[in-house]
Structure formats: C-alpha cells, structure tokens
Coordinates of C-alpha atoms and ligand atoms in Angstrom, one line a residue:
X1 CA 33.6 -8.2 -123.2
X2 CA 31.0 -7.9 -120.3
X3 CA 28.4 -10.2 -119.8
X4 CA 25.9 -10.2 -122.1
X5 CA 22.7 -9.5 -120.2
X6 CA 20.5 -8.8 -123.2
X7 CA 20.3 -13.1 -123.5
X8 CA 18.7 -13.4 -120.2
X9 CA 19.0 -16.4 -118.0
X10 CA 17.0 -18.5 -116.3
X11 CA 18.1 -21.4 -114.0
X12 CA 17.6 -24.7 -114.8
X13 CA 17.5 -26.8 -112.1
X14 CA 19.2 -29.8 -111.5
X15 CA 21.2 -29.8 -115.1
X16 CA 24.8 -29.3 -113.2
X17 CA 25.2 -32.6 -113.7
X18 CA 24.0 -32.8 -117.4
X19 CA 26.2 -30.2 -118.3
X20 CA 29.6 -32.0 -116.5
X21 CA 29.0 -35.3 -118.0
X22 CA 28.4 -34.0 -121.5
X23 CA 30.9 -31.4 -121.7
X24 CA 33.7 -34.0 -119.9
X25 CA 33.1 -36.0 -123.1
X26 CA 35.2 -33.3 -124.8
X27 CA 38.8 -33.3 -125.8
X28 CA 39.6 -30.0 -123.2
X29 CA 43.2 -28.3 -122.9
X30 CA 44.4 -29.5 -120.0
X31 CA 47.3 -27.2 -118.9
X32 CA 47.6 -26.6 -115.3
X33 CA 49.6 -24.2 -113.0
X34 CA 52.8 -26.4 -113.9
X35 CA 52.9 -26.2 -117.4
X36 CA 55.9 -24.2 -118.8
X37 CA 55.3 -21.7 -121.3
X38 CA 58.5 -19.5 -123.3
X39 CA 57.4 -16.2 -124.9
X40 CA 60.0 -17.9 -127.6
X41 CA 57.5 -20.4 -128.8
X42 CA 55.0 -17.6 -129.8
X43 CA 58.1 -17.1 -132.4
X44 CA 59.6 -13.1 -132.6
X45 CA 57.5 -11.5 -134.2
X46 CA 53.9 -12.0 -131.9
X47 CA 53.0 -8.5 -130.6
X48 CA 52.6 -8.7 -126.7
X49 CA 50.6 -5.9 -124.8
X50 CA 47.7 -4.5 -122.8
X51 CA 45.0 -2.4 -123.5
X52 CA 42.6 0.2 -122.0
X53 CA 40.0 2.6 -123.4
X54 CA 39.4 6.3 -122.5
X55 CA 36.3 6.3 -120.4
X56 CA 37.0 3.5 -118.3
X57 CA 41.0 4.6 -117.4
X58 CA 41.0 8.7 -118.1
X59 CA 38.7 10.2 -115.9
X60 CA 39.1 14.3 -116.2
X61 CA 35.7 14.1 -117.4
X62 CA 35.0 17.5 -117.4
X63 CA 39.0 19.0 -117.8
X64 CA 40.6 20.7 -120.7
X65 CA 37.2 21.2 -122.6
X66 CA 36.1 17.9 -122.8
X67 CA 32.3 17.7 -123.3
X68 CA 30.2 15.2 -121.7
X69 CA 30.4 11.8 -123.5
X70 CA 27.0 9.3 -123.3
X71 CA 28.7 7.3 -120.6
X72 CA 28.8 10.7 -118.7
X73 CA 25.5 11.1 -118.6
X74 CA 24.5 7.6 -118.7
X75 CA 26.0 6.8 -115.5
X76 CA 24.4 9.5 -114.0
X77 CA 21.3 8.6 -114.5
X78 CA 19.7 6.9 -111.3
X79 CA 20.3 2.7 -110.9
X80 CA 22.3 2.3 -113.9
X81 CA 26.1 1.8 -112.7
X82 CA 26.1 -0.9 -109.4
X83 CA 26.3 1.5 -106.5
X84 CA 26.0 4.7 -108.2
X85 CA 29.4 5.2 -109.5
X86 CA 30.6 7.1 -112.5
X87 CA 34.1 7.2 -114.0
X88 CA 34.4 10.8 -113.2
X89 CA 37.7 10.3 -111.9
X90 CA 38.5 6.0 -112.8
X91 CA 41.9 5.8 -112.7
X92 CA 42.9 9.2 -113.6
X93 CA 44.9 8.4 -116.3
X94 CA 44.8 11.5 -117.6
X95 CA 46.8 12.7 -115.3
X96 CA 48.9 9.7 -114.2
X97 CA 49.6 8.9 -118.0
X98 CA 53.3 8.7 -118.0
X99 CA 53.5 6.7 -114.7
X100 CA 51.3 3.9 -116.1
X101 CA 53.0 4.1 -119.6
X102 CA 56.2 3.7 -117.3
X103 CA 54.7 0.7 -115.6
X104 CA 53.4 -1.2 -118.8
X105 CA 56.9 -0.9 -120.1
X106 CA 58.7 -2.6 -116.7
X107 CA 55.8 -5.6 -117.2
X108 CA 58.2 -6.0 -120.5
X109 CA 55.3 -5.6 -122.9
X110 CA 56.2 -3.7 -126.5
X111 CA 52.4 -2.4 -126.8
X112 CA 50.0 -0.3 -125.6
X113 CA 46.2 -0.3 -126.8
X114 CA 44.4 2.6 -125.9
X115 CA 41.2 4.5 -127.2
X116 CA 40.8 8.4 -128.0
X117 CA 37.8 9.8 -126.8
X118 CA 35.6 11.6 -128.9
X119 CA 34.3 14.0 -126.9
X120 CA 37.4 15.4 -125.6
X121 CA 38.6 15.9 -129.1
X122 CA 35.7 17.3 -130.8
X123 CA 33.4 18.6 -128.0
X124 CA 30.5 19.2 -129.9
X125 CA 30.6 16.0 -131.8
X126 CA 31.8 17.5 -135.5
X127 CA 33.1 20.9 -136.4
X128 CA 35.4 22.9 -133.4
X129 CA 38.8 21.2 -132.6
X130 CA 39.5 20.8 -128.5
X131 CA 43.5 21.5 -129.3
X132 CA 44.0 20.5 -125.7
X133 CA 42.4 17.3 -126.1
X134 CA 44.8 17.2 -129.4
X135 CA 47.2 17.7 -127.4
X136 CA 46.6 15.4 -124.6
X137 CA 46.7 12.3 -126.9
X138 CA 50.0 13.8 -129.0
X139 CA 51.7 13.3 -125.4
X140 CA 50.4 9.8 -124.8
X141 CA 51.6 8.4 -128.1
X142 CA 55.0 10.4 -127.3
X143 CA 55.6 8.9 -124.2
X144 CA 54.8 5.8 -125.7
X145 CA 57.1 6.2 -128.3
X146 CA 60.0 7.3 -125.5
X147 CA 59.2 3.8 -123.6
X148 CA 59.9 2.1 -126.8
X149 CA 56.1 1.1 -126.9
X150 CA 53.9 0.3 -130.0
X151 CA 50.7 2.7 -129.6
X152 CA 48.1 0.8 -131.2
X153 CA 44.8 3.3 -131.2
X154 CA 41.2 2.1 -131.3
X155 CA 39.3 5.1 -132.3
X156 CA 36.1 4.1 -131.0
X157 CA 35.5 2.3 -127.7
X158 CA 31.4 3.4 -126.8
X159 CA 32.5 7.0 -125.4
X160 CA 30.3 9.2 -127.6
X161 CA 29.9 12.8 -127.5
X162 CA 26.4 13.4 -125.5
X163 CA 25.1 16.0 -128.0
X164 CA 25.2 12.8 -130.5
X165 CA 23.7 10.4 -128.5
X166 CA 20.7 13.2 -127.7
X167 CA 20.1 13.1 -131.8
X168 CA 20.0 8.9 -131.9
X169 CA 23.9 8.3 -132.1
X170 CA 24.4 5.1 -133.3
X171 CA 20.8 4.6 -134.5
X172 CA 20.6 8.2 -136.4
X173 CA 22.3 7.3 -140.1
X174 CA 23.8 10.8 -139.9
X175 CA 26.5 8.7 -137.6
X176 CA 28.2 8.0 -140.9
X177 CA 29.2 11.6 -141.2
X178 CA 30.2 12.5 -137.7
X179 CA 31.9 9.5 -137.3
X180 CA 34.0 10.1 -140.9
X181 CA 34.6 13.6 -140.0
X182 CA 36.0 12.4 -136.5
X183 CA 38.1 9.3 -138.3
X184 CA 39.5 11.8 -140.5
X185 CA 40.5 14.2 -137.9
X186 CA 42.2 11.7 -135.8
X187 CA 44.3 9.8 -138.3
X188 CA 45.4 12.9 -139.9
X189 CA 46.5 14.2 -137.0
X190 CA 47.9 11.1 -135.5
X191 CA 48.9 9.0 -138.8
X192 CA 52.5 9.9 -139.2
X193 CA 53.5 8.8 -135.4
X194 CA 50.9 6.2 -135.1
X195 CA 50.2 3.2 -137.6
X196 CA 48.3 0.8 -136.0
X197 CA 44.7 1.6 -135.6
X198 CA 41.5 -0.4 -134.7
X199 CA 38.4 1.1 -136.1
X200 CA 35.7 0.2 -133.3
X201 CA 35.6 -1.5 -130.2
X202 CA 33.0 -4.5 -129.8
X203 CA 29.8 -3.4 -131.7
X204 CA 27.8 -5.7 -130.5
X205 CA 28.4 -4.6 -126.9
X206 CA 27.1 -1.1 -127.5
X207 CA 24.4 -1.9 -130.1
X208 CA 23.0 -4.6 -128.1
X209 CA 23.0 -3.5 -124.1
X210 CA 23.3 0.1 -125.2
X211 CA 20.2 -0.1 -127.4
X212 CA 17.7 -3.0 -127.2
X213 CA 18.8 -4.4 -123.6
X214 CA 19.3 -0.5 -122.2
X215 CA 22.2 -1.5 -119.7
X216 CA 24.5 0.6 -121.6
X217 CA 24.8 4.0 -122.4
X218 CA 22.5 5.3 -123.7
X219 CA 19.9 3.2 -122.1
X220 CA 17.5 2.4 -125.0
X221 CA 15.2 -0.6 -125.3
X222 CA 14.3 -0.8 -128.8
X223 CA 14.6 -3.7 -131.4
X224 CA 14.5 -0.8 -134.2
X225 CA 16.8 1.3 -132.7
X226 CA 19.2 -2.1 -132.4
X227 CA 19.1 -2.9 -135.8
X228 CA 19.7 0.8 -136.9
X229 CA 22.7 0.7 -134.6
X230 CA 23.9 -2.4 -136.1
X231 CA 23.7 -1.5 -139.9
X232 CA 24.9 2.1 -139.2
X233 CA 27.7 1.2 -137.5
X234 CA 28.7 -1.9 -139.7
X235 CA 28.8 1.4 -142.6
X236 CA 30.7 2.9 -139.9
X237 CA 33.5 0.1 -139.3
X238 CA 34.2 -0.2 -142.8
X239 CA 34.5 3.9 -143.9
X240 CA 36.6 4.2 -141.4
X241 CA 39.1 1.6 -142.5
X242 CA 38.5 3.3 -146.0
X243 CA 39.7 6.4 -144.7
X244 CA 42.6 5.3 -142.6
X245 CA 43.8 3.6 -145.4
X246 CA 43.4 6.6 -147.7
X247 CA 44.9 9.0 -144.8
X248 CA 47.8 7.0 -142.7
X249 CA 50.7 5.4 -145.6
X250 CA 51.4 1.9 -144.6
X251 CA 48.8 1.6 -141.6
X252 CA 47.9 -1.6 -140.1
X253 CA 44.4 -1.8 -139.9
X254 CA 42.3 -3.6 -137.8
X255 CA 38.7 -3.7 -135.9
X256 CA 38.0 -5.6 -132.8
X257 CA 34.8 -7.8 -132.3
X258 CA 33.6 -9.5 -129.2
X259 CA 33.6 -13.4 -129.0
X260 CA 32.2 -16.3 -127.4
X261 CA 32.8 -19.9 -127.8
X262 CA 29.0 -20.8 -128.0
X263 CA 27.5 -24.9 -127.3
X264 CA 24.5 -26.1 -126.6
X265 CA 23.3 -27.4 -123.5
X266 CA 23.2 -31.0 -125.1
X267 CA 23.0 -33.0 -128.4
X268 CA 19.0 -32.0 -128.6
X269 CA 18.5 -30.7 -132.6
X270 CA 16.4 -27.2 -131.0
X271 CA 19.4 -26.7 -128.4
X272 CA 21.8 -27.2 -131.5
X273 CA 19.7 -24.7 -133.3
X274 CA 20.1 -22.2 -130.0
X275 CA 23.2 -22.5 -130.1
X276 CA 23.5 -21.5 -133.7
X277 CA 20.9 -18.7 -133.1
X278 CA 23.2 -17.2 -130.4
X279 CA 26.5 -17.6 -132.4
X280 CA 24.9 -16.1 -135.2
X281 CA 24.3 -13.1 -133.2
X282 CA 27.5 -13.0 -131.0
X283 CA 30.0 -14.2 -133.1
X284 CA 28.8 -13.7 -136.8
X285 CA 27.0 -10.3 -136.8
X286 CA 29.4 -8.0 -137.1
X287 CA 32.1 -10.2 -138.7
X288 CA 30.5 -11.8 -141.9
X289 CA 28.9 -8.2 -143.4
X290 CA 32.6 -7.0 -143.0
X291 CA 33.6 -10.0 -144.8
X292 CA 31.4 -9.1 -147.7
X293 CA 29.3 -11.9 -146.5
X294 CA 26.4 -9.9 -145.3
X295 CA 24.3 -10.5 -142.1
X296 CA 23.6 -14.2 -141.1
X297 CA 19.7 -13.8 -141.7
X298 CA 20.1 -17.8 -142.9
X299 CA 20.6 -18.2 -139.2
X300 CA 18.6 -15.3 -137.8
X301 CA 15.4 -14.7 -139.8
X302 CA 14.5 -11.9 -138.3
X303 CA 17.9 -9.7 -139.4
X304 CA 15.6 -10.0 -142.9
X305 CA 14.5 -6.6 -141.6
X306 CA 17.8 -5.1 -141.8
X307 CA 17.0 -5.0 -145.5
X308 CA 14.4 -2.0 -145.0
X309 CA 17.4 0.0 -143.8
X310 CA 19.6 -0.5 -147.1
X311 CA 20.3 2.6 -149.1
X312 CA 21.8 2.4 -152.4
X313 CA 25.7 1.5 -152.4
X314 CA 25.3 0.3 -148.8
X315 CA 25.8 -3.5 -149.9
X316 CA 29.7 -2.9 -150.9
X317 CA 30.2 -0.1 -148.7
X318 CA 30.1 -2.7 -145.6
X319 CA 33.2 -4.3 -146.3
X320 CA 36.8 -3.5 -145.9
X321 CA 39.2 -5.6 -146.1
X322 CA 41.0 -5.3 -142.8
X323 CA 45.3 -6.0 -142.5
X324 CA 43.8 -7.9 -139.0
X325 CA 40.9 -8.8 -136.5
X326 CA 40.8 -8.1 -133.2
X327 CA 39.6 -11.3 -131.2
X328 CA 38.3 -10.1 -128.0
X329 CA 37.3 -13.6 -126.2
X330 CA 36.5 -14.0 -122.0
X331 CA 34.4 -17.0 -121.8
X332 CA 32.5 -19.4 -123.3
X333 CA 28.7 -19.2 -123.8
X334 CA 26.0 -22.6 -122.9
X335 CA 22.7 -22.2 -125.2
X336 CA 19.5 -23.7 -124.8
X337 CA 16.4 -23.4 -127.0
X338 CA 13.9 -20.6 -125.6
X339 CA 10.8 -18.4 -125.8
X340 CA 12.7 -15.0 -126.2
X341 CA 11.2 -13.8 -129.8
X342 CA 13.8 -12.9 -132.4
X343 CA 16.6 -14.8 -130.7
X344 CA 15.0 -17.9 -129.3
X345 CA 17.9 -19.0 -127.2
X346 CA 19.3 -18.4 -123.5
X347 CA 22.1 -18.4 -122.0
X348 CA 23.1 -20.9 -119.1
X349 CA 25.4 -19.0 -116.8
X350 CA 28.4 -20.5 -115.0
X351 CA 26.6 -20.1 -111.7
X352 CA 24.1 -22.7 -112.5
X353 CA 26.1 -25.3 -114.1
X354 CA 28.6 -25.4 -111.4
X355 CA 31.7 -24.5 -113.4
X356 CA 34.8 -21.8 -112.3
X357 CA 34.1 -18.8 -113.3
X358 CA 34.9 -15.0 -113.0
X359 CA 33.3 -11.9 -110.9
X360 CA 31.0 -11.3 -113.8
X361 CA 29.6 -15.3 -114.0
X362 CA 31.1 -15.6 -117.0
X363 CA 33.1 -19.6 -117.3
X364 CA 36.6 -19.4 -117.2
X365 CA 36.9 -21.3 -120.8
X366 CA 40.5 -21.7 -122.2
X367 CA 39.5 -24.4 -124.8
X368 CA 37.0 -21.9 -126.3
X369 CA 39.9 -19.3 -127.2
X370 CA 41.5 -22.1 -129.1
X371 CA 37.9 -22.6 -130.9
X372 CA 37.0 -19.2 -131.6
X373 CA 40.7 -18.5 -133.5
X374 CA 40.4 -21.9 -135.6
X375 CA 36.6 -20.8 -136.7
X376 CA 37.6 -17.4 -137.2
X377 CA 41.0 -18.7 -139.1
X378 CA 38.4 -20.6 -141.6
X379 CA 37.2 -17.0 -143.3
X380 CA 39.0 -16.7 -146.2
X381 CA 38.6 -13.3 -146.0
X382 CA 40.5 -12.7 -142.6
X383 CA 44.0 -12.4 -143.1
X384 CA 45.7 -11.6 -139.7
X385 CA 44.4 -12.3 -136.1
X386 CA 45.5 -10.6 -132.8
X387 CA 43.8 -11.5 -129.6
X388 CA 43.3 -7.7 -128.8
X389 CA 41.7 -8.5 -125.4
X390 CA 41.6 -11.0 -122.8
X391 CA 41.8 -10.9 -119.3
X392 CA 39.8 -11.8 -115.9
X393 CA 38.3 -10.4 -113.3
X394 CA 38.6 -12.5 -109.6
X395 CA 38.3 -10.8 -105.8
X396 CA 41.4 -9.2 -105.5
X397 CA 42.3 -8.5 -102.1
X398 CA 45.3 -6.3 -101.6
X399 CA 47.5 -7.2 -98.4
X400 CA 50.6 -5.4 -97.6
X401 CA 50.9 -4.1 -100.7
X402 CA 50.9 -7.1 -102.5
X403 CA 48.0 -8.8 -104.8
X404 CA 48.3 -12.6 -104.9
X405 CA 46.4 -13.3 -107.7
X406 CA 47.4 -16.8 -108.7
X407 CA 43.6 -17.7 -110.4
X408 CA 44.8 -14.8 -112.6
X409 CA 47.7 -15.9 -113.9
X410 CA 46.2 -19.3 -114.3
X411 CA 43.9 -17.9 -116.3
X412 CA 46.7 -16.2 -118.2
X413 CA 48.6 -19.7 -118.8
X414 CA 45.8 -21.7 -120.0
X415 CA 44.3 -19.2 -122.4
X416 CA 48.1 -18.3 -124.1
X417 CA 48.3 -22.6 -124.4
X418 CA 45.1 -21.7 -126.3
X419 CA 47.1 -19.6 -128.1
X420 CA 49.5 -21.6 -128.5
X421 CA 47.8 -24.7 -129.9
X422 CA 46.1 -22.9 -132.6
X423 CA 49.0 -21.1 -133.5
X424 CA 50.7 -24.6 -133.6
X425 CA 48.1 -25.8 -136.0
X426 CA 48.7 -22.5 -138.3
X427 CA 46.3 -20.2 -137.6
X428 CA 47.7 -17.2 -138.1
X429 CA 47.4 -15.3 -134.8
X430 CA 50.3 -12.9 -134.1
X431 CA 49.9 -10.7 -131.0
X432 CA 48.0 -11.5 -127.3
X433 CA 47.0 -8.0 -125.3
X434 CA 45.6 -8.3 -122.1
X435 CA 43.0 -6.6 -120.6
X436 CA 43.5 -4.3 -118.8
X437 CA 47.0 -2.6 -117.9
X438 CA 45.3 -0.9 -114.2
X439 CA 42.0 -1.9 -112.6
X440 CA 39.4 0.4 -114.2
X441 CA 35.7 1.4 -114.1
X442 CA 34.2 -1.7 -115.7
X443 CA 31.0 -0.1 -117.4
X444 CA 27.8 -1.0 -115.3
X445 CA 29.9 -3.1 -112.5
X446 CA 31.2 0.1 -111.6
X447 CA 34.6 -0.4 -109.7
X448 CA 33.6 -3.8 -108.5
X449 CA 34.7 -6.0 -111.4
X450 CA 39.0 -5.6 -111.4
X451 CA 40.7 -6.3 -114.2
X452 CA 44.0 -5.0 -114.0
X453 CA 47.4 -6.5 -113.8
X454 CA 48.4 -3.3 -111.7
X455 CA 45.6 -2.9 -108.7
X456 CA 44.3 0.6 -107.9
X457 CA 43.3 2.0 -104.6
X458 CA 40.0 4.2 -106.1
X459 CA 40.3 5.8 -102.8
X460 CA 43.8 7.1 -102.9
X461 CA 44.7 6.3 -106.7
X462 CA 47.6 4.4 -105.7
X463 CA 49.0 1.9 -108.3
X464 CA 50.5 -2.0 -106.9
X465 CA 51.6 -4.4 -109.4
X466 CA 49.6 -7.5 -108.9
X467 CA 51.4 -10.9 -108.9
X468 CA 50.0 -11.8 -112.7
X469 CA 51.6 -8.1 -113.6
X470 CA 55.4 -9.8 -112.3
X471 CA 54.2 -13.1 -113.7
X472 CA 54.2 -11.3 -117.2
X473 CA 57.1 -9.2 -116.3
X474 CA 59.1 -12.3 -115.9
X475 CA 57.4 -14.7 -118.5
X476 CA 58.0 -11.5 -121.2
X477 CA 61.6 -10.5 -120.3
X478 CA 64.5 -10.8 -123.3
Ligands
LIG501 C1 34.5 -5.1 -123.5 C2 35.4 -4.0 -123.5 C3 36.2 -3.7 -122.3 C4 35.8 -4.4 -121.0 C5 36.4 -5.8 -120.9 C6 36.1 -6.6 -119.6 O1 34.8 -6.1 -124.2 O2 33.5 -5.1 -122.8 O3 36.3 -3.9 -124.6 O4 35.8 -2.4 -122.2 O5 36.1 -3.7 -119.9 O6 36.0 -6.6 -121.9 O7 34.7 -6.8 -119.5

C-alpha cells in the first residue's frame, strides 16, 4: 500500500513528545535484530512467497498488441509520476520472466503472486482476444509450474485498459460487464493450471487516489465519481469470486484489501472518534460489504449516499464468501480530529512525530500487523487469512554488487514475530508474501521508492540479490 495522500497532513508542532510518551504506554513487540526465528514455527503448511503486479514489473507497454492501460497514459500526463517517469520499460519482466522466476525459486520461496494485465489480454477492453498476451501469461504460469512454484494470480491490480478508463472505468456501472467478461476469460483460460486467484488488488487505493485525491491513474477529483468507484467495484470483487468459483473446480479464492493499524493521537473522545472515522474508511470499507455487512455508514455518515447508487439485487450481490483475505499491511496510521468534510480526520505522518519510518513516511509498525490480523480474525465471516503483501522501502545503495540492507530484514523479522504472535494466539493466518520479488516502478514515486529483495539497475536492467533476498533464502531453506 502507498501512502495515502488523499488524508492530508498537516504538522503539528511540538507533539513528538506527546506521541512517544503515550504510545510508550503500550505493550509493543519487542523483537530486535537478535531474535531467532524458524520457518518451522509457522508450522508446514504456511504459504511463503513474493509478489508483483503487471504494470509496475512488465514493462513492454506497447509489445505484442498490448493497448495502452490508464497507468499508460496517466503517467504521461505532465507532473504526475516524481520526475516524469513511466513504467514503459520497469523491470522488463516481460522479457526477463524466466530469470526472475529462476531467482524467486533460489530465495527458497514456493509462491509467486503476480497480476495479468488487462490490456494486454483484451486490448480493447471486452470483445477481441490478444492470443499473444494469452500466450505470454500461459508461459509465466508454466515456468512457474517448472520451478516448482505456486502461481497465485490477482486478476486486477489498477492496470485498466485506456479505452475503459476514457468511458468512466471504475465509476461507469457498465464496469460490471467488462470486468465479468474479462474474469471469465482469464479463469477459463487459466483455471485448469492455476487455482489460486485474488480477485482485486487494494480497492481503496485506486478508488480513493485514483478518483477523489487524483494521484492515481486516472487522475480524477470527484467525491461522486469515488463513491461510484467504490460501490461498482465492491459489485465487481464479489462477481468475480462468483465466477471463479463457477469456472475454476476446487479454486482457492481470495481478494486482497489494504490495511492500516489506525490510533488516535491521544485519549481525547473527538481524536478517538478520528481514529474511527479513518479506520472506517481504510480498514472497513471494502471489507464489511463483502462480509454481507454493508458499508460502515454508522461510522461514516456520509457513505448514506452510497444508497442513491443501489439497484435492485445489489444488496446480496456484494458479498461472496471468499476461501481467504489478502491482508496487505505497511504501517501504522496516527489520527487526529480535523476539518476535512466527509472524513473529519488526518493523518499524523512519521516525519512529524519523530518515529522510524520508510522512504514513503510511512512508521515502520510491526505491532500493528499483529493488530490488524486479530481484528480482522474477529469477522465471523472471514475464514482464511494470508498476509498477501508486506515489504519496505529504505535508500538502498548498491556497492560492489552487493545491497546491505540490514533495516530491511529487520523489518522482515519483526513483522513475521507479528506473524507469529497472532498465529500463536489462533488466528488463522497461513501464508506471508512479500512485496516485492525485484525493485519496480512504485506508482507516483516513480523508481525512487525500492522495494525489492532483488535490486535493479533501471539503467542497465541488471538484477543483484539484496542481503534481505539471502536473508530469506537462508531463513526459508528445507
Ligand atoms: C499497494 C500495491 C503495491 C505497492 C506496494 C508498495 O499496496 O500499493 O499493492 O502495488 O507497490 O504496496 O507501496
């Protein structure tokens, strides 16, 4: 998960202090560099991988008949991306496939998470077939399958076809149909070699900067066109587990939804309120209507509105009852009560309360992994978790071919204790995938923001495993 610009901040000066004294008070993991972890305590059957998504690893943007997706175009478009980058090329992937397939498998992971994009397999959004785009993917799973890796597909991580997004995409209701048709297509075509699929990467990501904060593809600032993005897409999630489960026999089937442990700035009853305002929005959202618990307007007052977008049906139609949740959790969130209609709360970044934190100001949080898989144990309605993203992003600096990235695997350590702990206390999470297998283009950080356990030269596209990538290697082998 990026960081969520769309609940702006504003410094508040001289609370550094505040916030260390009152969050101190709290009973925090304490696991340091020294702890020892064994894969053998996450017992034999936890899934252990990385994962990716097409427009940030392919690049080929323009090969094979791919059309142009709204990232294509978005990035483009003049001060969007942080220098003017695109991911024309990103880590060329698409060509470089099997070597980084290769190199996941000698980090000893068993899966691979990886997205399809939709514009390279149906260029004009619905109706004609790219068979080389087909074909492209067929050869991914295959060498996955070869390496003795798991490919676990997301179907749709924000790459839309352009000639969508030009008619509304997410916020047109016609979505529902060109999304089915492309769902259908995929896991027909895919479902007998592949049987574990995520539906939709993050919705609130691409609803919320894409279409009311505008820092996303496609760029829109619109409260309407959020909320029709929201319910659209909530129909969206659910269909397509309906027709995954109708088309792939014995398919696991999950969805993945960003997280953030959110606490208010102190014990004051409108901070607490904030802070339930905010996880409303970035925790509860997208979850609870797929839960058959509809949208937290209790919370959020102004999601009343969402009710002018029902049709008929659409009450039951935005559940499913997913075989497992993708947690995707980074870091954790500090509200405080604030002017901003709608939401009326902000968000405290790292920077101003003094706290580590990654390239993208976001607080390096282990405790708030723990937190986000207990609360999201407590649905009755959930029955599997995997932690289907987590990772950081520090300055890499790459020195004789070598990446010493020890704040990385730190990270790594303290947030699999997270793991650990709740797992210990029976919540039933079964698989940890970090993000992200090779540096990639991070969105509208451009190449800046690394992520990777394997560091890439953008210049000359040459792959070196960082130190977290032999930490896992080690930590992961039989
Ligand atoms: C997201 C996405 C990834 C990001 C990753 C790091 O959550 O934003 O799934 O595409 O690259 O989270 O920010």
């Amino acid at each position: 998960m990026k960081r969520r610009e769309w609940v702006k901040n504003t410094a508040v000066a001289g609370t550094g202090l505040l916030f260390c004294r009152h969050l101190s008070s709290r009973n925090l993991l304490k696991v340091s560099s020294q702890t020892t972890l064994l894969k053998s305590d996450f017992g034999t059957g936890f899934k252990w991988g990385v994962a990716a998504s097409s427009y940030q690893t392919e690049g080929a943007w323009n090969v094979d008949g791919k059309s142009e997706s709204n990232w294509d175009h978005f990035s483009r478009l003049h001060g969007k991306i942080e220098r003017g980058e695109n991911a024309d090329v990103a880590a060329d992937f698409y060509h470089r496939y099997a070597e980084d397939i290769d190199q996941i498998k000698s980090m000893n992971f068993k899966v691979f998470r990886f997205s399809l994009s939709w514009p390279r397999i149906l260029p004009g959004g619905s109706g004609a077939v790219n068979q080389k785009g087909i074909d492209f993917y067929h050869k991914v799973i295959d060498k996955c399958l070869s390496s003795e890796l798991e490919p676990w597909i997301t179907i749709y991580h924000w790459d839309m076809p352009q000639v969508l997004e030009l008619q509304g995409g997410w916020a047109n209701r016609e979505i529902i149909n060109w999304f089915s048709e492309y769902v259908d297509l995929v896991t027909r075509e895919y479902g007998s070699k592949v049987k574990n699929w995520m539906v939709i990467n993050e919705q609130l990501s691409f609803t919320g900067l894409g279409y009311m904060q505008g820092v996303f593809a496609p760029g829109t600032k619109s409260l309407k066109a959020f909320m029709k993005s929201v319910h659209y897409s909530v129909l969206c999630n659910a269909e397509g587990g309906r027709i995954i489960r109708k088309n792939v026999p014995g398919a696991n089937i999950g969805t993945t939804f960003a997280n953030t442990w959110v606490e208010p700035i102190d014990q004051k009853k409108k901070n607490i309120q904030a802070a339930a305002r905010m996880d409303a929005i970035m925790n509860r959202l997208f979850l609870e209507p797929c839960l058959g618990l509809g949208y937290p307007e209790d919370t959020v007052p102004i999601l009343k509105k969402m009710k002018s977008l029902y049709k008929e049906g659409d009450e039951a139609k935005m559940a499913f009852d997913f075989d497992f949740i993708g947690v995707q959790y980074y870091f954790r969130t500090i509200a405080k009560n604030s002017l901003m209609p709608g939401l009326r709360a902000k968000e405290i970044l790292a920077s101003k309360r003094g706290v580590p934190a990654n390239e993208m100001d976001g607080e390096v949080y282990p405790e708030g992994l723990y937190q986000i898989l207990k609360k999201y144990n407590s649905y009755k309605g959930i029955r599997n978790l995997i932690v289907t993203e987590n990772g950081s992003c520090f300055r890499d600096r790459l020195e004789n071919g070598k990446v010493h990235d020890k704040e990385r695997i730190d990270y790594f350590k303290n947030h699999l204790a997270a793991v650990l702990k709740a797992k210990k206390e029976r919540v039933n999470v079964n698989g940890y995938f970090v993000w992200s297998p090779t540096d990639n283009f991070e969105w509208d950080k451009g190449y800046r923001t690394r992520f990777g356990l394997v560091y890439v030269d953008f210049n000359t596209l040459e792959r070196y495993v960082k130190d977290s990538g032999l930490w896992f290697k080690e930590f992961l082998k039989d």
